[in-house]
C-alpha cells in the first residue's frame, strides 16, 4: 500500500513487509541484475528522534559484513536534492 518512488534503475517486484519504521519491497537492480530489498523510511525529518534513529541505522548497517546480516548496498538519493519537501529515505 505504500508507494515507492524509485529511480528507473530499480524494478519493484512486491512488498515484503511493513513495520513501525518503514516499508520494505523486493526489487531487481537493472544495472547488476541483483535482487535487492529496498526500505523506505517515511517522514524521516519530521521528528528529531526519527532522524536520529535513521542515522543510527545507516551508520550501523555500513559496518556489518556478515552472511547472516543484511548489508547496506546504497542510499538512494532524492531526484531533486535541493527540494525542501524531501522527507523519505530509501535504503
GROMACS .gro file of N, CA and C in nm:
model
  273
    1UNK      N    1   0.079  -0.120   0.000
    1UNK     CA    2   0.000   0.000   0.000
    1UNK      C    3   0.083   0.127   0.000
    2UNK      N    4   0.212   0.118   0.032
    2UNK     CA    5   0.297   0.236   0.035
    2UNK      C    6   0.362   0.257  -0.102
    3UNK      N    7   0.345   0.374  -0.163
    3UNK     CA    8   0.409   0.398  -0.293
    3UNK      C    9   0.560   0.418  -0.277
    4UNK      N   10   0.637   0.353  -0.364
    4UNK     CA   11   0.782   0.368  -0.366
    4UNK      C   12   0.818   0.451  -0.487
    5UNK      N   13   0.891   0.559  -0.466
    5UNK     CA   14   0.936   0.647  -0.574
    5UNK      C   15   1.082   0.614  -0.603
    6UNK      N   16   1.103   0.514  -0.690
    6UNK     CA   17   1.237   0.463  -0.717
    6UNK      C   18   1.291   0.510  -0.851
    7UNK      N   19   1.424   0.523  -0.862
    7UNK     CA   20   1.482   0.553  -0.993
    7UNK      C   21   1.457   0.438  -1.090
    8UNK      N   22   1.470   0.464  -1.219
    8UNK     CA   23   1.442   0.361  -1.320
    8UNK      C   24   1.539   0.244  -1.312
    9UNK      N   25   1.649   0.262  -1.240
    9UNK     CA   26   1.746   0.153  -1.223
    9UNK      C   27   1.684   0.033  -1.151
   10UNK      N   28   1.587   0.057  -1.065
   10UNK     CA   29   1.526  -0.049  -0.985
   10UNK      C   30   1.386  -0.081  -1.034
   11UNK      N   31   1.357  -0.210  -1.046
   11UNK     CA   32   1.225  -0.257  -1.086
   11UNK      C   33   1.160  -0.321  -0.963
   12UNK      N   34   1.059  -0.256  -0.904
   12UNK     CA   35   0.994  -0.314  -0.786
   12UNK      C   36   0.921  -0.443  -0.823
   13UNK      N   37   0.928  -0.541  -0.734
   13UNK     CA   38   0.864  -0.670  -0.758
   13UNK      C   39   0.740  -0.685  -0.671
   14UNK      N   40   0.759  -0.674  -0.539
   14UNK     CA   41   0.644  -0.685  -0.448
   14UNK      C   42   0.682  -0.631  -0.311
   15UNK      N   43   0.581  -0.601  -0.233
   15UNK     CA   44   0.603  -0.556  -0.095
   15UNK      C   45   0.638  -0.676  -0.009
   16UNK      N   46   0.742  -0.662   0.071
   16UNK     CA   47   0.785  -0.770   0.159
   16UNK      C   48   0.721  -0.754   0.297
   17UNK      N   49   0.717  -0.630   0.347
   17UNK     CA   50   0.660  -0.609   0.479
   17UNK      C   51   0.659  -0.463   0.519
   18UNK      N   52   0.588  -0.438   0.629
   18UNK     CA   53   0.580  -0.304   0.685
   18UNK      C   54   0.601  -0.314   0.835
   19UNK      N   55   0.665  -0.211   0.887
   19UNK     CA   56   0.688  -0.205   1.030
   19UNK      C   57   0.669  -0.064   1.080
   20UNK      N   58   0.705  -0.043   1.205
   20UNK     CA   59   0.688   0.088   1.267
   20UNK      C   60   0.781   0.192   1.205
   21UNK      N   61   0.894   0.149   1.149
   21UNK     CA   62   0.993   0.243   1.099
   21UNK      C   63   1.007   0.245   0.948
   22UNK      N   64   0.922   0.174   0.877
   22UNK     CA   65   0.931   0.178   0.732
   22UNK      C   66   0.867   0.059   0.663
   23UNK      N   67   0.871   0.064   0.531
   23UNK     CA   68   0.818  -0.043   0.446
   23UNK      C   69   0.932  -0.097   0.362
   24UNK      N   70   0.924  -0.227   0.330
   24UNK     CA   71   1.029  -0.291   0.251
   24UNK      C   72   0.966  -0.359   0.130
   25UNK      N   73   1.029  -0.339   0.015
   25UNK     CA   74   0.985  -0.410  -0.106
   25UNK      C   75   1.105  -0.479  -0.170
   26UNK      N   76   1.077  -0.586  -0.241
   26UNK     CA   77   1.183  -0.652  -0.317
   26UNK      C   78   1.190  -0.584  -0.454
   27UNK      N   79   1.308  -0.581  -0.511
   27UNK     CA   80   1.329  -0.516  -0.641
   27UNK      C   81   1.445  -0.582  -0.711
   28UNK      N   82   1.456  -0.556  -0.840
   28UNK     CA   83   1.569  -0.603  -0.919
   28UNK      C   84   1.646  -0.481  -0.967
   29UNK      N   85   1.777  -0.488  -0.950
   29UNK     CA   86   1.867  -0.382  -0.996
   29UNK      C   87   1.898  -0.409  -1.143
   30UNK      N   88   1.853  -0.321  -1.231
   30UNK     CA   89   1.874  -0.342  -1.375
   30UNK      C   90   2.022  -0.336  -1.413
   31UNK      N   91   2.100  -0.260  -1.340
   31UNK     CA   92   2.242  -0.244  -1.373
   31UNK      C   93   2.323  -0.371  -1.343
   32UNK      N   94   2.289  -0.439  -1.233
   32UNK     CA   95   2.366  -0.557  -1.192
   32UNK      C   96   2.289  -0.687  -1.205
   33UNK      N   97   2.156  -0.679  -1.216
   33UNK     CA   98   2.072  -0.799  -1.221
   33UNK      C   99   2.049  -0.859  -1.085
   34UNK      N  100   2.097  -0.794  -0.982
   34UNK     CA  101   2.089  -0.843  -0.845
   34UNK      C  102   1.950  -0.819  -0.786
   35UNK      N  103   1.901  -0.914  -0.707
   35UNK     CA  104   1.778  -0.893  -0.631
   35UNK      C  105   1.814  -0.818  -0.504
   36UNK      N  106   1.737  -0.715  -0.474
   36UNK     CA  107   1.764  -0.632  -0.356
   36UNK      C  108   1.635  -0.608  -0.279
   37UNK      N  109   1.650  -0.570  -0.155
   37UNK     CA  110   1.538  -0.525  -0.073
   37UNK      C  111   1.557  -0.376  -0.052
   38UNK      N  112   1.452  -0.299  -0.072
   38UNK     CA  113   1.460  -0.154  -0.055
   38UNK      C  114   1.368  -0.113   0.058
   39UNK      N  115   1.425  -0.045   0.155
   39UNK     CA  116   1.349   0.003   0.270
   39UNK      C  117   1.319   0.150   0.252
   40UNK      N  118   1.192   0.186   0.266
   40UNK     CA  119   1.151   0.326   0.260
   40UNK      C  120   1.116   0.371   0.401
   41UNK      N  121   1.186   0.472   0.448
   41UNK     CA  122   1.157   0.531   0.578
   41UNK      C  123   1.090   0.664   0.551
   42UNK      N  124   0.961   0.673   0.582
   42UNK     CA  125   0.881   0.791   0.551
   42UNK      C  126   0.891   0.897   0.660
   43UNK      N  127   0.880   1.022   0.619
   43UNK     CA  128   0.879   1.138   0.710
   43UNK      C  129   0.996   1.135   0.808
   44UNK      N  130   1.112   1.104   0.757
   44UNK     CA  131   1.231   1.089   0.841
   44UNK      C  132   1.268   1.217   0.915
   45UNK      N  133   1.247   1.330   0.851
   45UNK     CA  134   1.295   1.455   0.909
   45UNK      C  135   1.188   1.533   0.985
   46UNK      N  136   1.072   1.472   1.006
   46UNK     CA  137   0.965   1.543   1.076
   46UNK      C  138   0.987   1.550   1.227
   47UNK      N  139   1.057   1.450   1.282
   47UNK     CA  140   1.087   1.448   1.426
   47UNK      C  141   1.235   1.419   1.444
   48UNK      N  142   1.295   1.487   1.540
   48UNK     CA  143   1.437   1.470   1.566
   48UNK      C  144   1.468   1.325   1.603
   49UNK      N  145   1.383   1.262   1.683
   49UNK     CA  146   1.405   1.124   1.725
   49UNK      C  147   1.407   1.029   1.605
   50UNK      N  148   1.316   1.048   1.509
   50UNK     CA  149   1.313   0.963   1.389
   50UNK      C  150   1.437   0.984   1.304
   51UNK      N  151   1.481   1.106   1.293
   51UNK     CA  152   1.601   1.138   1.216
   51UNK      C  153   1.724   1.071   1.279
   52UNK      N  154   1.736   1.078   1.410
   52UNK     CA  155   1.848   1.014   1.479
   52UNK      C  156   1.845   0.863   1.463
   53UNK      N  157   1.726   0.805   1.471
   53UNK     CA  158   1.710   0.661   1.456
   53UNK      C  159   1.753   0.616   1.316
   54UNK      N  160   1.716   0.692   1.215
   54UNK     CA  161   1.753   0.660   1.077
   54UNK      C  162   1.904   0.670   1.059
   55UNK      N  163   1.964   0.776   1.110
   55UNK     CA  164   2.109   0.793   1.101
   55UNK      C  165   2.181   0.680   1.172
   56UNK      N  166   2.133   0.640   1.287
   56UNK     CA  167   2.194   0.531   1.363
   56UNK      C  168   2.187   0.400   1.283
   57UNK      N  169   2.072   0.373   1.221
   57UNK     CA  170   2.056   0.252   1.141
   57UNK      C  171   2.154   0.252   1.023
   58UNK      N  172   2.168   0.365   0.956
   58UNK     CA  173   2.259   0.375   0.843
   58UNK      C  174   2.404   0.352   0.888
   59UNK      N  175   2.443   0.415   0.997
   59UNK     CA  176   2.580   0.402   1.045
   59UNK      C  177   2.612   0.258   1.084
   60UNK      N  178   2.517   0.190   1.148
   60UNK     CA  179   2.541   0.051   1.187
   60UNK      C  180   2.547  -0.042   1.065
   61UNK      N  181   2.453  -0.026   0.974
   61UNK     CA  182   2.449  -0.115   0.857
   61UNK      C  183   2.571  -0.099   0.767
   62UNK      N  184   2.631   0.018   0.765
   62UNK     CA  185   2.750   0.041   0.682
   62UNK      C  186   2.868  -0.045   0.728
   63UNK      N  187   2.871  -0.084   0.855
   63UNK     CA  188   2.984  -0.156   0.911
   63UNK      C  189   2.965  -0.308   0.913
   64UNK      N  190   2.843  -0.357   0.897
   64UNK     CA  191   2.817  -0.501   0.904
   64UNK      C  192   2.859  -0.570   0.775
   65UNK      N  193   2.940  -0.673   0.788
   65UNK     CA  194   2.978  -0.758   0.676
   65UNK      C  195   2.975  -0.902   0.726
   66UNK      N  196   2.855  -0.961   0.726
   66UNK     CA  197   2.837  -1.097   0.775
   66UNK      C  198   2.728  -1.164   0.695
   67UNK      N  199   2.740  -1.293   0.672
   67UNK     CA  200   2.644  -1.364   0.588
   67UNK      C  201   2.503  -1.368   0.647
   68UNK      N  202   2.489  -1.350   0.777
   68UNK     CA  203   2.358  -1.356   0.841
   68UNK      C  204   2.295  -1.219   0.866
   69UNK      N  205   2.361  -1.114   0.822
   69UNK     CA  206   2.311  -0.979   0.842
   69UNK      C  207   2.298  -0.910   0.707
   70UNK      N  208   2.186  -0.847   0.684
   70UNK     CA  209   2.164  -0.775   0.558
   70UNK      C  210   2.260  -0.656   0.552
   71UNK      N  211   2.328  -0.642   0.440
   71UNK     CA  212   2.425  -0.534   0.422
   71UNK      C  213   2.359  -0.416   0.352
   72UNK      N  214   2.405  -0.299   0.385
   72UNK     CA  215   2.360  -0.176   0.318
   72UNK      C  216   2.440  -0.160   0.190
   73UNK      N  217   2.372  -0.165   0.076
   73UNK     CA  218   2.439  -0.152  -0.052
   73UNK      C  219   2.447  -0.006  -0.093
   74UNK      N  220   2.335   0.066  -0.075
   74UNK     CA  221   2.330   0.203  -0.124
   74UNK      C  222   2.220   0.280  -0.052
   75UNK      N  223   2.235   0.411  -0.050
   75UNK     CA  224   2.129   0.502  -0.007
   75UNK      C  225   2.086   0.574  -0.134
   76UNK      N  226   1.960   0.560  -0.168
   76UNK     CA  227   1.911   0.619  -0.293
   76UNK      C  228   1.882   0.767  -0.270
   77UNK      N  229   1.955   0.855  -0.339
   77UNK     CA  230   1.932   0.999  -0.319
   77UNK      C  231   1.802   1.043  -0.386
   78UNK      N  232   1.742   1.151  -0.335
   78UNK     CA  233   1.620   1.201  -0.399
   78UNK      C  234   1.651   1.260  -0.536
   79UNK      N  235   1.552   1.257  -0.623
   79UNK     CA  236   1.572   1.311  -0.758
   79UNK      C  237   1.602   1.460  -0.753
   80UNK      N  238   1.531   1.534  -0.667
   80UNK     CA  239   1.551   1.678  -0.653
   80UNK      C  240   1.619   1.702  -0.519
   81UNK      N  241   1.752   1.699  -0.517
   81UNK     CA  242   1.827   1.709  -0.391
   81UNK      C  243   1.811   1.843  -0.321
   82UNK      N  244   1.774   1.946  -0.393
   82UNK     CA  245   1.759   2.077  -0.333
   82UNK      C  246   1.621   2.104  -0.278
   83UNK      N  247   1.531   2.009  -0.293
   83UNK     CA  248   1.393   2.029  -0.252
   83UNK      C  249   1.379   2.026  -0.100
   84UNK      N  250   1.307   2.122  -0.047
   84UNK     CA  251   1.279   2.126   0.096
   84UNK      C  252   1.171   2.024   0.133
   85UNK      N  253   1.103   1.970   0.033
   85UNK     CA  254   0.995   1.873   0.057
   85UNK      C  255   1.048   1.730   0.073
   86UNK      N  256   1.180   1.711   0.065
   86UNK     CA  257   1.237   1.577   0.076
   86UNK      C  258   1.216   1.523   0.216
   87UNK      N  259   1.141   1.415   0.228
   87UNK     CA  260   1.109   1.358   0.359
   87UNK      C  261   1.137   1.209   0.371
   88UNK      N  262   1.149   1.136   0.259
   88UNK     CA  263   1.163   0.992   0.262
   88UNK      C  264   1.307   0.951   0.232
   89UNK      N  265   1.352   0.847   0.302
   89UNK     CA  266   1.485   0.793   0.282
   89UNK      C  267   1.469   0.650   0.231
   90UNK      N  268   1.545   0.615   0.127
   90UNK     CA  269   1.541   0.481   0.071
   90UNK      C  270   1.677   0.414   0.092
   91UNK      N  271   1.677   0.297   0.156
   91UNK     CA  272   1.800   0.220   0.182
   91UNK      C  273   1.793   0.089   0.107
   0.00000   0.00000   0.00000
